[in-house]
XYZ file of C-alpha atoms in Angstrom:
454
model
C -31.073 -27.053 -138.958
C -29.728 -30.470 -139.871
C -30.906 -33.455 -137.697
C -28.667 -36.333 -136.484
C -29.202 -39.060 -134.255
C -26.441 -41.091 -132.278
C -27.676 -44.297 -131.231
C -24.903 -46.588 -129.006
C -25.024 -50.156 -130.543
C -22.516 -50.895 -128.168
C -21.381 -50.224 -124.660
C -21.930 -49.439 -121.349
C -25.287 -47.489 -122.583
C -25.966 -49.888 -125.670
C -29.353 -48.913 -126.785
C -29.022 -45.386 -125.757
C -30.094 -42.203 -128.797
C -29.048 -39.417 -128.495
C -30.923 -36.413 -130.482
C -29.510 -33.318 -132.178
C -29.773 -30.256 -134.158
C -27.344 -28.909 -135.501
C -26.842 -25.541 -137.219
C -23.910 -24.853 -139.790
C -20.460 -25.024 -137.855
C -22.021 -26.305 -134.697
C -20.200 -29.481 -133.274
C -21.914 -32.367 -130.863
C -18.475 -32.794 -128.029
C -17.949 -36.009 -126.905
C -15.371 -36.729 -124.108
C -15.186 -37.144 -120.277
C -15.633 -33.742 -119.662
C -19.138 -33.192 -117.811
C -19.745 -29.956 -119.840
C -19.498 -32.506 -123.098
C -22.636 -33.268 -125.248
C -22.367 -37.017 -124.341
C -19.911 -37.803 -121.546
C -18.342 -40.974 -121.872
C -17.260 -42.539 -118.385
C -14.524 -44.765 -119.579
C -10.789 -43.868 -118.257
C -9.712 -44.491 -121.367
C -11.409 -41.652 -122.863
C -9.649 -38.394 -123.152
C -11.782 -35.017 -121.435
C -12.310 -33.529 -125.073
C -11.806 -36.784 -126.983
C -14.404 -35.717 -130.315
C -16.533 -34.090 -131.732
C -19.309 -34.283 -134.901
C -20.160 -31.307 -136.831
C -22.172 -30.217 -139.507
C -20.637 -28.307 -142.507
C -21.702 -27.255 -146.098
C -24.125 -30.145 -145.972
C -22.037 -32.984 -144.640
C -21.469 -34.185 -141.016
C -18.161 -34.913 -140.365
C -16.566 -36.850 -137.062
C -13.403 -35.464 -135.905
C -10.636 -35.797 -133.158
C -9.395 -33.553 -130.681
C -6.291 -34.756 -129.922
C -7.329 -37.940 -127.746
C -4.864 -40.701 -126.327
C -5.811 -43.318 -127.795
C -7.695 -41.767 -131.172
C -11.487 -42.258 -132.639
C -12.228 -45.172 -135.310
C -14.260 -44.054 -137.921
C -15.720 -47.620 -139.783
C -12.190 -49.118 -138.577
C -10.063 -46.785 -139.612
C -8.175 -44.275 -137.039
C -8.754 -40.305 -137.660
C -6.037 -37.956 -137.720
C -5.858 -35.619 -134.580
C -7.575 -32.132 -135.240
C -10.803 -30.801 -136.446
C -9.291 -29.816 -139.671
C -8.780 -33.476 -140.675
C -12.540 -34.262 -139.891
C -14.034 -37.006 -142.154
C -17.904 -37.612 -143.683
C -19.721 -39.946 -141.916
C -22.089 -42.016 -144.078
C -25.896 -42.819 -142.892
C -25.469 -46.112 -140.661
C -21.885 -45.844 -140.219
C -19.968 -46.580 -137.367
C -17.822 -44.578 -135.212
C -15.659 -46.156 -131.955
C -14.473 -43.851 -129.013
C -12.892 -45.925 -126.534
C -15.109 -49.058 -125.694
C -18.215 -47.446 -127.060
C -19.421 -48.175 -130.745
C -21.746 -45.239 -132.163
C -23.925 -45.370 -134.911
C -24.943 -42.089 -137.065
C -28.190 -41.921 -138.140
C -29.330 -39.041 -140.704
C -31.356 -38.064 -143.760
C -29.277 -38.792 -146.813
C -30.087 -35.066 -148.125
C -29.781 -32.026 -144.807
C -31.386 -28.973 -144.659
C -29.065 -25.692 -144.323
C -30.290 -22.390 -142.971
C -28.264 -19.582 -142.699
C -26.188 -18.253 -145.655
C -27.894 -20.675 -147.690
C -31.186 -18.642 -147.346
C -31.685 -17.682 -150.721
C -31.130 -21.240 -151.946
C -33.885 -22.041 -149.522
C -35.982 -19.489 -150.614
C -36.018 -20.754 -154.093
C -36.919 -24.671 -152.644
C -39.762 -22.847 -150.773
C -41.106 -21.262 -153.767
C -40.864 -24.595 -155.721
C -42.368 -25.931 -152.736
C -45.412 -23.362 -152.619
C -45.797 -23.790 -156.388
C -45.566 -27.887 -156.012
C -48.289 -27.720 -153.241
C -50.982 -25.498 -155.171
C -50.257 -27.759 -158.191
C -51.362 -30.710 -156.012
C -54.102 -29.483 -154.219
C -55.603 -28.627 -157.722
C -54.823 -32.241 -158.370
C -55.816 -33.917 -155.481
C -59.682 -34.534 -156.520
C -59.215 -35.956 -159.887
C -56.112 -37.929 -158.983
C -58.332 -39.782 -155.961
C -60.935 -40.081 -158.627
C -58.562 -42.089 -161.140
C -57.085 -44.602 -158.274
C -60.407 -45.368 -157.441
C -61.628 -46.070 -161.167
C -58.837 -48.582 -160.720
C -59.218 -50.327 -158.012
C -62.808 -50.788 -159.012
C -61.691 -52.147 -162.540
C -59.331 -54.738 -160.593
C -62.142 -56.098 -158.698
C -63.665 -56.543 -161.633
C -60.838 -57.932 -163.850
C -58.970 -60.130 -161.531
C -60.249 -62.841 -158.708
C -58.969 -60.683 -155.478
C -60.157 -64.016 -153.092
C -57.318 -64.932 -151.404
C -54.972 -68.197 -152.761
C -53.595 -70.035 -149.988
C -49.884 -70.747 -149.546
C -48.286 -74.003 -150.292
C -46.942 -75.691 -147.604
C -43.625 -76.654 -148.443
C -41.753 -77.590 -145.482
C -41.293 -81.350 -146.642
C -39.787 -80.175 -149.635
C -35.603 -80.943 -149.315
C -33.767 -78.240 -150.660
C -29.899 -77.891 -151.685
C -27.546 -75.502 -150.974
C -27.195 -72.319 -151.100
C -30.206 -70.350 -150.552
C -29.724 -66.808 -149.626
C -33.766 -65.650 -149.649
C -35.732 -66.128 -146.001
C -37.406 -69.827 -145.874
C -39.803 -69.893 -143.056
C -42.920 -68.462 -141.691
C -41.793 -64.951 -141.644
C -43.924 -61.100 -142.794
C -41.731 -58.479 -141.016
C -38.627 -58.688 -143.047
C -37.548 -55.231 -145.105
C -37.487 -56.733 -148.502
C -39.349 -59.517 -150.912
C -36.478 -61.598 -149.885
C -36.753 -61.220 -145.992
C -40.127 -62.468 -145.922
C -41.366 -66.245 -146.884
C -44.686 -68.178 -145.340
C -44.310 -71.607 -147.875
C -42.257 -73.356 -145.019
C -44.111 -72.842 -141.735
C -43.393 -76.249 -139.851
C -39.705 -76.695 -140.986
C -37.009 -75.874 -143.551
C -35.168 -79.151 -144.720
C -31.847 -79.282 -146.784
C -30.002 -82.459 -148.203
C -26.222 -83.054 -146.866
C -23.794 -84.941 -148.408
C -21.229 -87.569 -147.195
C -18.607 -84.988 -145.784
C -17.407 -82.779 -143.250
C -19.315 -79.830 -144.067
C -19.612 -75.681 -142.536
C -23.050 -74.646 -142.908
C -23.819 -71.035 -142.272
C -26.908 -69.171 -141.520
C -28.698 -66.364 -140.159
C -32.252 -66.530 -137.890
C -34.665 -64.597 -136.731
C -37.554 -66.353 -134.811
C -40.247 -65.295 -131.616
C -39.811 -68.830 -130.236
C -37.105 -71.290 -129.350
C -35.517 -73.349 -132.671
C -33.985 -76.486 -132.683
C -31.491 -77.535 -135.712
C -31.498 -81.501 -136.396
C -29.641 -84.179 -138.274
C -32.342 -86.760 -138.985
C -33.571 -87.538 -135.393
C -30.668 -85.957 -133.172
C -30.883 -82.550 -132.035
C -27.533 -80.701 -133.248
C -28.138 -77.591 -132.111
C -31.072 -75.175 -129.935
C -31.269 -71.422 -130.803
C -32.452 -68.756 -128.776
C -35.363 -66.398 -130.052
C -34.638 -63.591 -131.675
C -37.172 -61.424 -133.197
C -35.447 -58.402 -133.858
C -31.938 -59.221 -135.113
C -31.102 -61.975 -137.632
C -28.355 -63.895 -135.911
C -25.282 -65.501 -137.741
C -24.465 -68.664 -136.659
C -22.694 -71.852 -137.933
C -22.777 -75.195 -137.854
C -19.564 -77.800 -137.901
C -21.026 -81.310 -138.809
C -18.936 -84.380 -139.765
C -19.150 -87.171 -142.193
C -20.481 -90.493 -140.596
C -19.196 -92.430 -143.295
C -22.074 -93.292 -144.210
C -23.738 -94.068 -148.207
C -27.033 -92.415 -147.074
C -28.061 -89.112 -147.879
C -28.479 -87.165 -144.066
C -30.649 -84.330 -144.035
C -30.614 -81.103 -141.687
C -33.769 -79.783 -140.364
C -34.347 -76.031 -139.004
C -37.528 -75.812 -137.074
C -39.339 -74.338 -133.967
C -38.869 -76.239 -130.540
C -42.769 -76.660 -129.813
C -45.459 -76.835 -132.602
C -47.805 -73.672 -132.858
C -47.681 -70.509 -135.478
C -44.938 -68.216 -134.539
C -42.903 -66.462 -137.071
C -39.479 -67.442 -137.540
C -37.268 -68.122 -140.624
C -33.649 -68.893 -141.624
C -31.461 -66.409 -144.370
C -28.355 -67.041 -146.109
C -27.751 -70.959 -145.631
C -24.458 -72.033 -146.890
C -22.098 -74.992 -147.516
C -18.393 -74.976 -147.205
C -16.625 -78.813 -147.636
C -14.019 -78.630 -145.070
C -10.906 -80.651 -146.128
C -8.635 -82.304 -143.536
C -5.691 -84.740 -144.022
C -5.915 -87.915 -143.620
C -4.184 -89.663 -141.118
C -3.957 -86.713 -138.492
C -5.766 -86.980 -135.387
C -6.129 -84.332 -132.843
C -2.716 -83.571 -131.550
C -1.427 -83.120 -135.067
C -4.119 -80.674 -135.497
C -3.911 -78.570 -132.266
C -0.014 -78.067 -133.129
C -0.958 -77.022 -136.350
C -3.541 -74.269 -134.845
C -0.765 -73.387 -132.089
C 1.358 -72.572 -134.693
C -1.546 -70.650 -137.246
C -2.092 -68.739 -134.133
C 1.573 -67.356 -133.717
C 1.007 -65.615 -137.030
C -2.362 -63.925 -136.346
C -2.832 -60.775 -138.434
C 1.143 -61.390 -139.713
C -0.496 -61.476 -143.402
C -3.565 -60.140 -144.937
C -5.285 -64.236 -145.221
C -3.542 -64.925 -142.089
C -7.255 -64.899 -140.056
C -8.890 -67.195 -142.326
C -5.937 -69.641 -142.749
C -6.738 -69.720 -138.757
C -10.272 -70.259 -138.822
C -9.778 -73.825 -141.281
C -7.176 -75.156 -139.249
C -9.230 -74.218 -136.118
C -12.624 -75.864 -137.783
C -10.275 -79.168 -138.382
C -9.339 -79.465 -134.848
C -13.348 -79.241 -134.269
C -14.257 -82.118 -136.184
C -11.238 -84.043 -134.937
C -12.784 -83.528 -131.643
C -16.258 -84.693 -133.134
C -14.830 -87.596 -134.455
C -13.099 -88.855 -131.139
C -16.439 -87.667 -129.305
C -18.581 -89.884 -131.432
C -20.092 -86.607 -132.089
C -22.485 -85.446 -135.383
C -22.001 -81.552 -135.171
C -21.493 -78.523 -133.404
C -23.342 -75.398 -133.375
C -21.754 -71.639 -131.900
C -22.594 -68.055 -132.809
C -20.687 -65.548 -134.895
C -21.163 -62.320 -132.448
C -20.412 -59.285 -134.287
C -20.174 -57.741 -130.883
C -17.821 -59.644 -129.114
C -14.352 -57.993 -130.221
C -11.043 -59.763 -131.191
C -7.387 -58.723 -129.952
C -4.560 -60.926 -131.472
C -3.469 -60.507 -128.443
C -6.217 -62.539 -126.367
C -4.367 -65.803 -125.882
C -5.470 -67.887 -129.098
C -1.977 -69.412 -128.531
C -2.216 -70.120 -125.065
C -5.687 -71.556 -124.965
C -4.760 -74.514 -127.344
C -1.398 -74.919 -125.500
C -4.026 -75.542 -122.367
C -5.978 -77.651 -124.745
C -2.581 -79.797 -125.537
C -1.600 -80.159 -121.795
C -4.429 -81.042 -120.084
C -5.038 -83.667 -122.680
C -1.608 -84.850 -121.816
C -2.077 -84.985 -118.247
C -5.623 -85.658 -117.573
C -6.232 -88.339 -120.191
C -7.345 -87.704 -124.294
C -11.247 -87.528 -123.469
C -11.402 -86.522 -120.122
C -12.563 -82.598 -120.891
C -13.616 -83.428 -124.801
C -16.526 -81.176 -124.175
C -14.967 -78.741 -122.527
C -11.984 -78.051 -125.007
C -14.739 -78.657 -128.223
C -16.377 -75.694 -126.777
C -13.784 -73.506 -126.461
C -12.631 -74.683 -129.414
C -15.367 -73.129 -131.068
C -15.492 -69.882 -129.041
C -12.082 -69.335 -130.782
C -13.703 -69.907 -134.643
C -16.386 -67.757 -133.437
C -14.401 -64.854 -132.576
C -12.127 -65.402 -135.460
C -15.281 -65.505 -137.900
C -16.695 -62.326 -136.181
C -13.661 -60.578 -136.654
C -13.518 -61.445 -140.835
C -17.335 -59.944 -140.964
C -16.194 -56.815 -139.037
C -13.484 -56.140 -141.373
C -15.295 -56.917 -144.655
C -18.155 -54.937 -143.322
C -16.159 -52.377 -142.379
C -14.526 -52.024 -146.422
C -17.933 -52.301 -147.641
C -19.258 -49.133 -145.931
C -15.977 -47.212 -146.448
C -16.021 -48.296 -150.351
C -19.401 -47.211 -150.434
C -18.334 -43.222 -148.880
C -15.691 -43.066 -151.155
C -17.659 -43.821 -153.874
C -20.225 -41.007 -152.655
C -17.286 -38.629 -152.882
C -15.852 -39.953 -156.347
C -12.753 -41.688 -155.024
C -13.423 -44.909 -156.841
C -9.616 -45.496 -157.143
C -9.352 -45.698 -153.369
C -12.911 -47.623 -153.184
C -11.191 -50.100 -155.514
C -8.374 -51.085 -153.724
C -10.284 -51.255 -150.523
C -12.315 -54.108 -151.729
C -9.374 -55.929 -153.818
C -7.620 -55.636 -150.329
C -10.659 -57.633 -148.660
C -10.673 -60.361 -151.063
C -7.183 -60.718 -149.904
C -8.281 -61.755 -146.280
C -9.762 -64.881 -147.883
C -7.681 -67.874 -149.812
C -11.070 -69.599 -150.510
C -12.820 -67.925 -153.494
C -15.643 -69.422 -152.668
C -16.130 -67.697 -149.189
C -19.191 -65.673 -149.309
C -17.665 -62.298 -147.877
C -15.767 -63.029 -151.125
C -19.240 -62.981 -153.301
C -20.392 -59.901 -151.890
C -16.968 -57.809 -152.290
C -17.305 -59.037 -155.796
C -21.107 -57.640 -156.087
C -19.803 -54.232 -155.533
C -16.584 -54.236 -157.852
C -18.996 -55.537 -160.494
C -21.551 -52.653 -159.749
C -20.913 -49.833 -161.819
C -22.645 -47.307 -159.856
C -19.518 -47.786 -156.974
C -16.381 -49.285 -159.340
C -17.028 -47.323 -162.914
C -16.267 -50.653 -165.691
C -12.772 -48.759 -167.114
C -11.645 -48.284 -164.088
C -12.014 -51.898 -162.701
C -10.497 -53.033 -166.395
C -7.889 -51.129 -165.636
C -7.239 -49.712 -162.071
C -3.442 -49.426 -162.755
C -3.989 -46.677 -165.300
C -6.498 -44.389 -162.893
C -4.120 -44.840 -160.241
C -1.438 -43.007 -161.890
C -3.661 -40.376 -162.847
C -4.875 -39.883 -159.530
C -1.214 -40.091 -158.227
């Protein structure tokens, strides 16, 4: 039997697992049908919509001839079991407005015809275990000896932690900086900066970006002023950005993350980053909102045609700042709130442009800044959803030794970006660069591997 669970990560019944079993051949149904091993109330959802099922070692998610299709990490499935496709531990499946994640040991046991292979493994097995229980004594024995002789050797008191939340740091830093012990990794966890987390900013209009994770309230400022308040979090790190512009001033500013009250709850802040943001000179804000009227005609027209959108939108931002007397801007990038080119990007800064024609230049400022930023937050969440999505399909296709395809899956998501500098950009590179996914002939030379595989 080969275990599988299906947990909903979003939905109507986001949060929801759903446990299985599954022998060789057998398939989990999904669909509106009642009978179906998870029924999916959503119109949209065909009666026998898909299915996963386990063969020769492998799940494998597969359509049965729905309306409107299954996404399998982005990427629409041909109709028919026979056309079924891996799924990868973690990845992500979509049937209609629900997002499913697959959740398996990497390695499945088979029963069945596979018996004898079994019975081999179990012999191993039985030989393994008497080898260890003859073991077991003297092997206790030695790791004790040791830990004795490292009491001895080394001073076990503990050191305490510096304190380094005065300390100004410069950008980037990518490790957790906090007070924070639950995180996965080395990286994830830091307690040198339990009051605050300081950073030096330059003259400019500036993009920081970050990701949080805190029990308690935060508050991000710029010197005195509160720029932004953030929600706990404790169990998901949070992307979120921050637009701040230059005061034209000589003096260096400096932007604080910290907790809202004083007291010892974990929090910390991952992956801070700087991005100069350039704008003309000379334009003010109607120049700007025709130029993101226009951008916005042209959504998803060419592969950078997203993140062309996002600058111009981040100009009209800090044009608003400027006007507003403003220092910055903070919004969330929600991986879970889904873009449609198609959702009036167009028509919302049309709005934007009339009502500031008819209703005076500041009279909504805060209003429109706001939904300004709803728009770069939606745009943003859409860029990590794509990247994120080529990352985990590279990754299967490496598993199943088609590097060629893996290959030009990433080169295509460095295409989404004209700033090389982006850090979606950095991390496509990391895997091209590691051998283990992109072998180093074929990313010398993916032209030549690509006829071969042709």
């Amino acid at each position: 039997m080969a275990k599988i669970d299906l947990m909903v990560v979003s939905g109507v019944s986001a949060g929801d697992v759903f446990h299985f079993d599954l022998k060789e051949g057998q398939e989990i149904n999904i669909g509106r049908l009642p009978a179906s091993d998870i029924v999916l109330a959503d119109p949209a959802v065909s009666r026998q919509h898909a299915a996963v099922t386990f063969r020769q070692g492998k799940f494998l998610l597969g359509d049965k001839g729905s309306q409107i299709g299954t996404l399998l990490m982005g990427f629409k499935l041909p109709a028919g079991m026979e056309h079924a496709k891996p799924l990868s531990n973690n990845g992500e499946f979509k049937i209609g407005e629900t997002i499913f994640r697959a959740i398996f040991a990497e390695t499945c046991e088979v029963s069945g015809e596979n018996s004898a292979v079994n019975g081999n493994l179990a012999k191993k097995s039985a030989i393994s275990l008497a080898f260890s229980k003859q073991k077991k004594l003297p092997m206790l024995l030695l790791v004790l000896l040791g830990m004795v002789l490292a009491y001895l050797l080394f001073d076990t008191s503990a050191k305490p932690v510096a304190d380094n939340s005065d300390q100004v740091l410069t950008f980037p830093q990518l490790r957790a900086l906090g007070n924070w012990s639950r995180g996965e990794s080395k990286n994830d966890n830091d307690s040198s900066h339990p009051r605050s987390v300081k950073f030096a900013i330059p003259s400019a209009d500036i993009l920081i970006e970050y990701e949080f994770k805190s029990d308690v309230p935060l508050v991000v400022m710029i010197e005195d002023a509160k720029a932004d308040s953030l929600e706990k979090s404790p169990d998901e790190w949070q992307k979120r950005q921050l637009i701040i512009r230059d005061v034209l001033s000589e003096k260096e500013r400096q932007v604080v993350f910290k907790k809202a009250q004083e007291g010892s709850a974990k929090w910390a802040v991952r992956n801070i980053r700087k991005t100069s943001l350039v704008v003309a000179q000379g334009t003010n804000i109607s120049q700007e909102l025709d130029k993101a009227i226009a951008i916005s005609e042209a959504l998803d027209k060419n592969a950078s045609s997203l993140f062309e959108a996002l600058r111009i939108y981040q100009s009209v931002a800090l044009q608003f700042l400027v006007e507003m007397e403003q220092d910055a801007i903070g919004y969330p990038i929600n991986l879970a709130v889904y873009y449609n080119a198609d959702q009036g990007f167009r028509e919302s800064f049309v709005s934007i442009k009339r009502e500031r024609a008819n209703l005076g230049l500041k009279t909504n400022n805060e209003k429109h800044l706001q939904a300004v930023v709803d728009l770069i937050g939606r745009i943003d969440a859409e860029l990590w959803r794509r990247v994120n999505n080529r990352i985990n399909k590279a990754q299967l296709l490496a598993k199943t030794k088609d590097q060629v395809d893996a290959y030009y899956m990433l080169t295509a998501g460095k295409e989404m970006f004209s700033d090389e500098s982006d850090y979606r950009v950095m991390l496509l590179d990391r895997l091209l660069t590691d051998t283990k996914i992109i072998p180093k002939k074929l990313a010398q030379n993916p032209e030549k591997f690509s006829k071969k595989q042709k």
